[in-house]
mmCIF file of C-alpha atoms in Angstrom:
data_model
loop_
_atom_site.group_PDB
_atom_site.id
_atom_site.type_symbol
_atom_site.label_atom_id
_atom_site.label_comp_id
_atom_site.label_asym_id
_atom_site.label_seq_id
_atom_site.Cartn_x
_atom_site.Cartn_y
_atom_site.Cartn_z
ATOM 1 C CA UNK A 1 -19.213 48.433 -37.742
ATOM 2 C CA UNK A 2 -20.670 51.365 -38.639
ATOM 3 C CA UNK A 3 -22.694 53.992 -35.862
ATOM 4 C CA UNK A 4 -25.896 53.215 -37.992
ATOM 5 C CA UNK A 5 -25.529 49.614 -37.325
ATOM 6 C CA UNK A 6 -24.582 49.961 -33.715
ATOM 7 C CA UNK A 7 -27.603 51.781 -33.038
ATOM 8 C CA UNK A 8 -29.796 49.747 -35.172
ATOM 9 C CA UNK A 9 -28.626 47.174 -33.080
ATOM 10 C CA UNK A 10 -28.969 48.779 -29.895
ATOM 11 C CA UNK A 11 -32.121 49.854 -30.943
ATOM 12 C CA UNK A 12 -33.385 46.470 -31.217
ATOM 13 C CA UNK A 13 -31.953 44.248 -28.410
ATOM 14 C CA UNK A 14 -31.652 47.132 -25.929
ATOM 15 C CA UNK A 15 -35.167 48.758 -26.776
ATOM 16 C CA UNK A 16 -37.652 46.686 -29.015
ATOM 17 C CA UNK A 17 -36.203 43.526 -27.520
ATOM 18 C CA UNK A 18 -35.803 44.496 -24.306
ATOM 19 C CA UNK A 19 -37.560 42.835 -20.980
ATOM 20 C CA UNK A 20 -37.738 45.459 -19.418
ATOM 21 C CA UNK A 21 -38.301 49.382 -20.642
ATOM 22 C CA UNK A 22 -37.229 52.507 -18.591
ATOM 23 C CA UNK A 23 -40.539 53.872 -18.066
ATOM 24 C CA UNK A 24 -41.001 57.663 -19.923
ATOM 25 C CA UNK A 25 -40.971 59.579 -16.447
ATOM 26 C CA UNK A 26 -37.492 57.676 -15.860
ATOM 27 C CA UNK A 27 -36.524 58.224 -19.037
ATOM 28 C CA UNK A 28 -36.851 62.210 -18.547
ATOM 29 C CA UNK A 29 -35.591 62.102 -15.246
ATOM 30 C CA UNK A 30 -32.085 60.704 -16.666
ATOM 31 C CA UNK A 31 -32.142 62.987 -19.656
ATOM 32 C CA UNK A 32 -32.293 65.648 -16.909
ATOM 33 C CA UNK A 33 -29.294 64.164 -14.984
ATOM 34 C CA UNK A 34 -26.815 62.912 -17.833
ATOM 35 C CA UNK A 35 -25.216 66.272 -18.833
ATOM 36 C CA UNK A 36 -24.225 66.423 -15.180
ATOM 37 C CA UNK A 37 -23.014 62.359 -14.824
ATOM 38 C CA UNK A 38 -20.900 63.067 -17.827
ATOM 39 C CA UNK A 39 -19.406 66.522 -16.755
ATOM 40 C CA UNK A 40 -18.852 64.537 -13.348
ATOM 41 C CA UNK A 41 -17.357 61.498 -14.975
ATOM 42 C CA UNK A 42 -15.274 63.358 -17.635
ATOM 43 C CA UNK A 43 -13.269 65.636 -14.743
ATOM 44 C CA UNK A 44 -13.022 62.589 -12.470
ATOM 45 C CA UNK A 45 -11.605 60.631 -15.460
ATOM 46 C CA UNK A 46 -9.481 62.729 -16.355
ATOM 47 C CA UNK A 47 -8.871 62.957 -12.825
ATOM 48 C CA UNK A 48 -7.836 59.478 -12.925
ATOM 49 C CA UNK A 49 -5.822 59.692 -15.739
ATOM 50 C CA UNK A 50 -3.501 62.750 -13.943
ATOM 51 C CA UNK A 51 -3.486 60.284 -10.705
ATOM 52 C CA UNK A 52 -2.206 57.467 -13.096
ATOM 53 C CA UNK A 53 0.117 59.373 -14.443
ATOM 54 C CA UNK A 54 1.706 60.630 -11.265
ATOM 55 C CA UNK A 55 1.479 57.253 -9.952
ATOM 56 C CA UNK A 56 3.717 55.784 -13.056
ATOM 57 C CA UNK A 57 6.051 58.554 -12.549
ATOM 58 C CA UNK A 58 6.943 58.126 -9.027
ATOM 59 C CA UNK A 59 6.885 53.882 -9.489
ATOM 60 C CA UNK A 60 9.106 54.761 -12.489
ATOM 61 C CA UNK A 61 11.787 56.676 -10.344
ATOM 62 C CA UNK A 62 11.948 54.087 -7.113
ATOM 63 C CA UNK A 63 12.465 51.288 -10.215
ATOM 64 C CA UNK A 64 15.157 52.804 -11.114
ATOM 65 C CA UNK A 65 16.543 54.112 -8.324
ATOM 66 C CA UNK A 66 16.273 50.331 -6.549
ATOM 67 C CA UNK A 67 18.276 49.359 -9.486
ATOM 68 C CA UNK A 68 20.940 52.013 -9.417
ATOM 69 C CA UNK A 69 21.312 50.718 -5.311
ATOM 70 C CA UNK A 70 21.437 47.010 -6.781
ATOM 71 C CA UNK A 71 24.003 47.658 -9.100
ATOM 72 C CA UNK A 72 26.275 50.108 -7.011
ATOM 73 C CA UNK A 73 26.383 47.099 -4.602
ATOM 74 C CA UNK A 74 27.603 44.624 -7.726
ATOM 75 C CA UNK A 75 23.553 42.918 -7.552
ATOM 76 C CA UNK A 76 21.479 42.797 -10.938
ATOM 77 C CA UNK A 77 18.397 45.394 -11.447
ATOM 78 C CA UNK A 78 15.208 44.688 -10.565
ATOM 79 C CA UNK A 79 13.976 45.157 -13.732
ATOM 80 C CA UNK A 80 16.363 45.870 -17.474
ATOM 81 C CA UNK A 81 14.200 48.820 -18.032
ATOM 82 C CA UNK A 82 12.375 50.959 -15.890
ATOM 83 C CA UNK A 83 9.977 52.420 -17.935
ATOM 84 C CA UNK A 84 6.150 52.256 -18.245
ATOM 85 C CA UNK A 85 5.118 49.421 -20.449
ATOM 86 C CA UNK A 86 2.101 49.564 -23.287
ATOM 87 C CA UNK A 87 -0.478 48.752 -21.069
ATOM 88 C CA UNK A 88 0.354 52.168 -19.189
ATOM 89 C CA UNK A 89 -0.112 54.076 -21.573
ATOM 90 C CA UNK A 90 -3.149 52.310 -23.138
ATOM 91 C CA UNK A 91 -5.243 52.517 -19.849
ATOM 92 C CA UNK A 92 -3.747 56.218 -19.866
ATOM 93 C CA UNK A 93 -5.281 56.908 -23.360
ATOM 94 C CA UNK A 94 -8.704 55.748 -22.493
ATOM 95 C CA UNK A 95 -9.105 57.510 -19.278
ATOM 96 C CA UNK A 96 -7.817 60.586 -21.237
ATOM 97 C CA UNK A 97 -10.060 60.187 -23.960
ATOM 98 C CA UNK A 98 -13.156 59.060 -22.149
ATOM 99 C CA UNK A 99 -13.111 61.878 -19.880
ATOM 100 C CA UNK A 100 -12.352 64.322 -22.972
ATOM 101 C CA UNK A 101 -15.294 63.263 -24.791
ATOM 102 C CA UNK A 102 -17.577 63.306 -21.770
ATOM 103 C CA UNK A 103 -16.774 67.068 -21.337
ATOM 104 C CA UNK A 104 -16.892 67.397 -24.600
ATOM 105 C CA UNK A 105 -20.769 65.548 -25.029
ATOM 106 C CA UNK A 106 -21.887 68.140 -21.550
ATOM 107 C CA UNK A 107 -23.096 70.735 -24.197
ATOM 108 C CA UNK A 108 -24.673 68.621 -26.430
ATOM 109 C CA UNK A 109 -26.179 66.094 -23.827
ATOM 110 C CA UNK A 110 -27.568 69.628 -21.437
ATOM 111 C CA UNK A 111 -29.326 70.821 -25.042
ATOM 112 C CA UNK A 112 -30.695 67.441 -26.076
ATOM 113 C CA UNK A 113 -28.598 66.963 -29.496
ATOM 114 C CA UNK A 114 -28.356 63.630 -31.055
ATOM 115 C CA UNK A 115 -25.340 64.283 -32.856
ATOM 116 C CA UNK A 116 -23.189 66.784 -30.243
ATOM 117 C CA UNK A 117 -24.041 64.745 -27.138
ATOM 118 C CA UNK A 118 -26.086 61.893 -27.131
ATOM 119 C CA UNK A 119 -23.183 60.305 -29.725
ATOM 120 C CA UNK A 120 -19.890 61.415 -28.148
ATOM 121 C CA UNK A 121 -21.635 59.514 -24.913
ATOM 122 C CA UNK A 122 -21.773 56.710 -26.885
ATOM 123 C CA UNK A 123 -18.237 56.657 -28.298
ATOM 124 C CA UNK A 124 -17.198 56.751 -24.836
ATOM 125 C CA UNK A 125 -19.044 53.804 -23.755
ATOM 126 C CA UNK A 126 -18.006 51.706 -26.958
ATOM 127 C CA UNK A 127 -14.112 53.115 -25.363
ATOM 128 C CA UNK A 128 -14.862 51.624 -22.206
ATOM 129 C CA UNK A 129 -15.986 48.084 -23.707
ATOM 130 C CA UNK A 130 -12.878 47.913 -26.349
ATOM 131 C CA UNK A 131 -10.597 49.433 -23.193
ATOM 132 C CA UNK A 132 -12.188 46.606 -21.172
ATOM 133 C CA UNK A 133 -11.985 43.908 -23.162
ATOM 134 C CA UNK A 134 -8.326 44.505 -23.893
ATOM 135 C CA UNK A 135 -7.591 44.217 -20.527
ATOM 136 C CA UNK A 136 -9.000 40.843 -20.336
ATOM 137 C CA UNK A 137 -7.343 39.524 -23.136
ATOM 138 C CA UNK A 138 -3.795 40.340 -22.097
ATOM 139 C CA UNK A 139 -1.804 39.200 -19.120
ATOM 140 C CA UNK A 140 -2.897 41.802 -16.608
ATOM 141 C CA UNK A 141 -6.495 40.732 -17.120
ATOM 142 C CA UNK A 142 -9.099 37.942 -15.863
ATOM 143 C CA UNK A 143 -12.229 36.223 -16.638
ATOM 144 C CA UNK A 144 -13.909 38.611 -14.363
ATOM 145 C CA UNK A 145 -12.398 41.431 -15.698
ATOM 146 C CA UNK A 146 -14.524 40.837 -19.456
ATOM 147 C CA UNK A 147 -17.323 39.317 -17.449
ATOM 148 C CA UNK A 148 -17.554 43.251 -15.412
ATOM 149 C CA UNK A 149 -16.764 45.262 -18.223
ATOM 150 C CA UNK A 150 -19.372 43.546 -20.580
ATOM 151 C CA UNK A 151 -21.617 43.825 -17.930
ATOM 152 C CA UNK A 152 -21.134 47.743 -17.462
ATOM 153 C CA UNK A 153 -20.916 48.532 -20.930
ATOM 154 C CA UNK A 154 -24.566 46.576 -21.623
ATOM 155 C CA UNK A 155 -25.904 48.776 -18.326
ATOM 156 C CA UNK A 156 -24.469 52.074 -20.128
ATOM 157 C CA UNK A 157 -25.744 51.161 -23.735
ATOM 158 C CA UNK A 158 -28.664 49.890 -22.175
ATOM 159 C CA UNK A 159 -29.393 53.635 -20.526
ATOM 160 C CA UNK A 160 -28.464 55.174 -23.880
ATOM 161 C CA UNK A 161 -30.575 53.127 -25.944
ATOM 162 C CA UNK A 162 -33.547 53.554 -23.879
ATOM 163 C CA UNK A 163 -33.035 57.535 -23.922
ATOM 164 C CA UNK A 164 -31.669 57.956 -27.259
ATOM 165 C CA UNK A 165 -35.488 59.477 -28.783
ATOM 166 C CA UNK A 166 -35.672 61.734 -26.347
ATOM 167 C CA UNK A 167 -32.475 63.647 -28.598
ATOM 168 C CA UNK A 168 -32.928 65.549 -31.391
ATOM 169 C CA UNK A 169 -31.363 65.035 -34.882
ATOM 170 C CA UNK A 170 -29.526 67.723 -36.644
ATOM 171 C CA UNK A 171 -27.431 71.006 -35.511
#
């Protein structure tokens, strides 16, 4: 789907459609605020993704040194291979990226530009749905898991569809 059709779509359930509308004076007042959520949200992400990283690493070293112990003592490993699996480095990515592209959208987003902020913001949210929605459809994830991150995502496109005219189009 195409960014025009996205936000011809957002622009009609999340605005036109909507029940209820941000009033204008809220509207400004989270203009005002955004650059600064998403320059807070990008370090903490990436934040998060550094944490995750570290966190992998060390569970990555007792795996294998539990199974180095299990084996010196004639016992089977805990596990055939120690390393991080797909969904590591998947939930890795998306941190990563989100967080790059929320730094990235600060200038954009603190100057009001449609196409240098206001967008990147929303290719991060549409990361966090398709991020989210992975995790529910594989093993690791749960009803509750979609239910939260469709919920979240519709809050964030929600915000960005009801703030999206106060950008302005072109460089």
């Amino acid at each position: 789907m195409s960014q025009k059709k996205i936000e011809s779509v957002m622009d009609e359930y999340l605005v036109k459609k909507a029940p209820f509308q941000i009033p204008d004076s809220g509207r400004k007042a989270i203009v005002e605020w955004v650059p600064w959520i998403a320059l807070i949200g990008g370090v903490f992400s990436l934040l998060a993704g550094w944490g995750l990283w570290q966190s992998g690493q060390r569970v990555n070293e007792i795996v294998g040194y539990t199974n180095d112990f299990l084996r010196a003592y004639g016992g089977e490993g805990v596990t055939q291979t120690p390393d991080l699996g797909v969904f590591f480095y998947v939930a890795l990515l998306a941190l990563v990226v989100q967080g790059a592209l929320m730094l990235y959208a600060f200038p954009g987003l603190k100057s009001r530009k449609k196409t240098s902020g206001w967008n990147i913001l929303l290719y991060s949210a549409l990361i966090s749905l398709v991020y989210g929605v992975f995790v529910a459809l594989t093993s690791y994830g749960t009803f509750s898991n979609l239910f939260f991150s469709a919920l979240g995502a519709l809050i964030g496109l929600y915000v960005l569809a009801q703030i999206k005219s106060h950008y302005k189009t072109g460089k």
